[in-house]
């Protein structure tokens, strides 16, 4: 059964709706049945009519992070080799293609246009994550057990969970909010209510009170160690619904530049006068500073990953992305 998860909040429409588009990935070319595209062309994002899905492909290790496009249907094979299958065995509405998101790169979905908003999308578990939680896999624990994958009591009392937080931003990043979705929940007093999501679910983003231009994902699990969560941090996504909105003021201004990118110790920002904000891939504010034509941002203590620098001044709001190595 398909479920719809809606945000409870005031909803204000900015402008008039003129067109709706559903990105269902069906027209993305794949080599055949049971195949995938994990971005090994190195472009950095899949582009569907201007809405982009970020990815990163490591040629040396032949692995991806962020998004991949897939039509794999294997619902029985456990482990990493089956990382491209959605557990329902197909895309949403029994379609062929869907997207897989893996939370290593912390990439997201971006409309790249103030006049286009994301209204909703569908998600579910991957086979890799589902079977890991249901059965355990030698690294991740079996959900509901009082023991970790090494056979030691882990302190959860079997009250396990796996959750994705969906962070939403408007175009100029002045509005940021989030909603949580539980991909598995074993914390009920009545154990018969424990579940692992095995079907497609609709996430409705229209209740945030602002037009959503960017969404990013972060995972949490009860199964953790000092390196992070042990549950495979994957989800499958389909039917991303966007709306074109008229009457929205697009902020056009002179560009600013930054370098180097990727950066190790510092990022230099040139152009404009105003305020600089730095946010991580989840939309969390890292720093704010005054800017007058030239600024240098110390990123030496930042964790590796994707960050966003926003310059706000009398000319408007501009945001650029950089990678901290």
XYZ file of C-alpha atoms in Angstrom:
325
model
C 0.000 0.000 0.000
C 1.333 3.431 -0.918
C 1.536 5.910 1.951
C 1.689 9.712 1.754
C 3.741 11.676 4.275
C 2.782 15.342 4.502
C 4.306 18.171 6.506
C 1.988 19.887 8.986
C 2.723 23.588 8.495
C 1.347 26.776 7.023
C 1.425 26.679 3.224
C 1.859 29.797 1.129
C 2.063 29.776 -2.662
C 4.418 32.315 -4.212
C 3.147 33.013 -7.685
C 0.853 31.107 -10.044
C 1.362 27.485 -11.030
C 1.899 27.163 -14.766
C 3.234 23.659 -15.419
C 3.883 20.369 -13.649
C 6.594 17.864 -14.534
C 7.218 14.397 -13.127
C 10.760 13.075 -13.379
C 10.287 9.299 -13.554
C 13.687 8.408 -15.087
C 12.007 6.259 -17.767
C 13.647 8.156 -20.618
C 17.132 7.876 -19.169
C 19.057 5.479 -21.431
C 20.322 2.302 -19.797
C 22.285 -0.458 -21.515
C 19.523 -3.044 -21.038
C 17.613 -4.929 -18.371
C 19.206 -5.285 -14.911
C 21.639 -2.436 -15.532
C 22.450 0.958 -14.074
C 24.199 4.262 -14.742
C 26.358 5.284 -11.792
C 27.871 8.390 -13.332
C 31.123 6.933 -14.588
C 31.128 9.610 -17.296
C 32.338 12.010 -14.603
C 29.890 14.828 -15.434
C 28.825 15.202 -11.787
C 25.030 15.353 -12.121
C 22.153 13.819 -14.057
C 20.150 16.609 -15.717
C 16.411 16.215 -16.287
C 15.097 19.408 -17.879
C 17.292 21.585 -15.674
C 16.660 19.699 -12.426
C 19.883 17.969 -11.447
C 20.714 14.912 -9.350
C 24.256 15.095 -7.984
C 26.704 12.218 -8.023
C 30.386 11.497 -7.659
C 32.167 8.607 -9.347
C 35.579 7.409 -8.221
C 37.297 5.909 -11.238
C 40.189 4.519 -9.197
C 37.897 2.525 -6.932
C 35.034 2.121 -9.442
C 32.408 3.212 -6.924
C 29.744 5.905 -6.902
C 28.125 8.130 -4.318
C 25.121 10.402 -4.593
C 22.718 9.290 -7.332
C 22.634 6.442 -9.826
C 19.857 5.522 -12.291
C 18.844 1.847 -12.258
C 16.381 -0.799 -13.412
C 17.650 -3.687 -11.253
C 14.875 -5.910 -9.844
C 16.738 -8.364 -7.573
C 14.899 -8.650 -4.221
C 16.664 -11.765 -2.908
C 20.434 -11.245 -3.152
C 21.925 -9.778 0.017
C 24.989 -7.591 0.226
C 26.841 -4.787 -1.496
C 26.826 -6.425 -4.936
C 23.078 -5.779 -5.056
C 23.230 -2.079 -4.168
C 21.248 -0.914 -7.229
C 17.920 -2.722 -6.612
C 14.779 -1.238 -5.038
C 13.147 -3.691 -2.657
C 9.655 -3.460 -4.246
C 11.245 -5.014 -7.346
C 10.475 -2.114 -9.681
C 10.137 1.633 -9.832
C 7.063 3.369 -8.435
C 3.790 2.395 -10.163
C 5.518 -0.761 -11.458
C 7.754 1.312 -13.735
C 11.175 0.200 -14.934
C 13.609 2.957 -13.982
C 14.276 4.690 -10.679
C 17.126 6.441 -8.871
C 19.351 5.081 -6.112
C 20.839 7.501 -3.592
C 23.872 6.552 -1.495
C 24.828 8.906 1.330
C 28.561 9.210 0.933
C 28.805 12.286 -1.266
C 25.871 14.100 0.402
C 24.658 15.310 -2.958
C 21.090 16.401 -3.567
C 18.347 17.318 -6.015
C 18.407 20.893 -7.343
C 15.945 22.722 -9.618
C 18.590 25.421 -10.251
C 15.754 27.873 -10.942
C 13.833 30.136 -8.556
C 10.738 29.673 -10.746
C 10.684 25.870 -10.330
C 9.865 24.091 -7.092
C 9.894 20.448 -5.952
C 6.455 19.386 -4.696
C 6.922 15.696 -3.904
C 8.798 12.492 -4.624
C 8.508 8.795 -3.834
C 11.006 6.715 -1.897
C 11.541 3.218 -0.555
C 14.260 0.932 0.764
C 16.852 -0.692 -1.436
C 17.199 -4.466 -1.362
C 20.686 -4.058 0.107
C 19.422 -2.058 3.104
C 16.212 -4.070 3.548
C 17.888 -7.484 3.743
C 20.674 -6.124 5.950
C 18.106 -4.921 8.491
C 15.894 -7.998 8.246
C 18.607 -10.654 8.440
C 21.866 -8.942 9.423
C 24.838 -9.173 7.086
C 28.001 -9.572 9.128
C 28.524 -5.806 9.403
C 25.036 -4.450 10.009
C 22.930 -6.009 12.768
C 19.632 -7.832 12.456
C 16.983 -5.354 13.554
C 15.052 -6.392 16.648
C 18.021 -8.262 18.112
C 19.711 -7.183 21.329
C 23.064 -8.093 19.748
C 25.225 -6.288 17.210
C 26.745 -7.965 14.154
C 29.644 -9.227 16.303
C 27.290 -11.003 18.701
C 27.744 -8.495 21.527
C 24.906 -6.768 23.360
C 24.608 -3.312 21.841
C 22.374 -1.588 24.392
C 19.426 -1.099 22.022
C 17.284 -3.852 23.575
C 16.269 -4.580 19.995
C 14.563 -1.179 19.639
C 16.148 -0.389 16.310
C 15.430 2.224 13.648
C 16.695 3.473 10.299
C 15.708 6.998 9.302
C 16.318 9.516 6.540
C 16.020 13.251 7.168
C 15.000 15.248 4.112
C 16.372 18.800 4.204
C 14.567 21.334 2.014
C 15.815 24.773 0.936
C 14.368 27.598 -1.106
C 16.330 28.973 -4.047
C 18.359 31.596 -2.187
C 18.781 29.403 0.935
C 17.036 31.896 3.205
C 14.467 29.233 4.166
C 15.537 25.772 5.334
C 13.417 23.074 6.978
C 13.304 19.292 7.238
C 11.078 16.242 7.617
C 11.994 12.772 8.898
C 10.937 9.455 7.373
C 11.492 6.107 9.103
C 12.641 3.409 6.697
C 12.469 0.913 9.569
C 11.153 1.182 13.124
C 11.377 -1.514 15.808
C 10.722 0.732 18.801
C 7.065 -0.136 19.378
C 5.912 -1.672 22.664
C 3.809 -4.030 20.548
C 6.403 -5.909 18.471
C 3.790 -6.787 15.849
C 3.912 -3.137 14.781
C 7.641 -3.254 13.978
C 8.309 -2.723 10.279
C 10.816 -2.270 7.484
C 9.460 -0.247 4.560
C 8.940 -2.502 1.547
C 6.800 -0.325 -0.753
C 6.871 3.092 -2.380
C 5.888 6.087 -0.218
C 5.101 9.654 -1.270
C 6.903 12.505 0.490
C 4.863 15.710 0.142
C 6.969 18.887 0.399
C 4.219 21.459 -0.173
C 3.675 22.176 3.528
C 6.958 23.918 4.276
C 5.579 27.398 3.616
C 8.186 28.131 0.927
C 8.980 26.859 -2.555
C 11.503 24.024 -2.313
C 14.357 24.306 -4.823
C 16.831 21.877 -3.250
C 16.521 18.711 -1.196
C 19.312 16.809 0.523
C 19.392 13.676 2.622
C 20.993 12.518 5.864
C 20.690 9.084 7.451
C 20.517 7.904 11.064
C 20.349 4.419 12.550
C 20.361 2.700 15.920
C 23.154 0.473 14.580
C 26.296 2.590 14.879
C 29.964 2.433 15.749
C 32.732 5.023 15.987
C 32.831 5.294 12.177
C 29.121 6.049 11.789
C 25.999 4.078 10.978
C 26.360 0.415 10.000
C 23.034 0.115 8.199
C 23.568 0.582 4.429
C 22.793 4.282 3.853
C 20.788 3.884 0.656
C 17.313 4.793 -0.570
C 15.504 4.409 -3.885
C 13.696 7.466 -5.328
C 11.162 7.904 -8.127
C 8.504 10.270 -9.512
C 10.054 13.588 -8.504
C 7.271 16.123 -9.101
C 8.202 19.726 -9.926
C 6.078 22.806 -10.611
C 6.898 25.898 -12.641
C 5.681 29.001 -10.836
C 5.119 32.393 -12.454
C 5.447 35.647 -10.587
C 8.571 34.567 -8.726
C 11.352 37.126 -8.610
C 14.580 35.541 -9.780
C 17.595 37.104 -8.175
C 19.924 38.159 -10.941
C 23.197 39.735 -9.979
C 26.829 39.902 -10.892
C 28.604 36.649 -10.274
C 31.218 36.215 -7.635
C 34.087 33.791 -7.887
C 35.857 31.488 -5.488
C 39.006 29.394 -5.648
C 40.537 26.876 -5.315
C 37.834 24.276 -5.806
C 38.276 21.596 -4.477
C 39.920 23.215 -1.449
C 42.102 21.881 1.351
C 42.922 24.806 3.670
C 41.300 28.038 2.433
C 38.737 29.283 -0.086
C 39.214 32.749 -1.605
C 36.071 34.709 -2.510
C 36.217 37.710 -4.849
C 33.547 40.134 -6.049
C 30.640 41.863 -4.337
C 30.252 43.385 -0.895
C 28.008 42.036 1.830
C 27.725 38.899 3.936
C 29.077 35.425 3.275
C 27.383 32.309 4.658
C 28.846 28.807 4.511
C 26.508 25.812 4.791
C 27.114 22.091 4.638
C 25.291 19.685 2.321
C 22.472 19.278 4.868
C 21.823 23.021 4.865
C 23.299 23.621 8.312
C 24.934 27.039 8.773
C 28.670 26.645 9.425
C 29.818 30.270 9.469
C 28.821 33.859 8.678
C 31.247 36.675 7.915
C 31.374 40.165 6.421
C 32.714 40.404 2.873
C 34.255 43.367 1.064
C 35.397 42.432 -2.449
C 37.979 39.888 -1.262
C 37.671 37.361 1.559
C 39.496 34.245 2.641
C 37.592 31.451 4.390
C 39.482 28.980 6.555
C 38.168 25.483 5.735
C 41.095 23.519 7.152
C 38.986 22.085 9.986
C 35.953 21.292 7.823
C 35.143 17.631 7.292
C 35.578 16.415 3.720
C 32.465 16.871 1.611
C 30.311 19.355 -0.277
C 29.675 22.888 1.019
C 27.858 25.981 -0.255
C 29.024 29.600 -0.094
C 26.255 32.205 -0.322
C 27.016 35.890 -0.934
C 24.242 38.294 0.102
C 24.482 41.978 -0.822
C 22.483 44.806 -2.401
C 22.591 43.039 -5.773
C 20.854 39.908 -4.499
C 21.782 36.412 -3.335
C 24.217 34.096 -5.120
C 25.326 30.626 -4.112
C 28.202 28.491 -5.321
C 29.285 25.006 -4.350
C 32.753 23.815 -3.385
C 34.297 20.548 -2.283
C 36.487 20.260 0.818
C 39.116 17.563 0.369
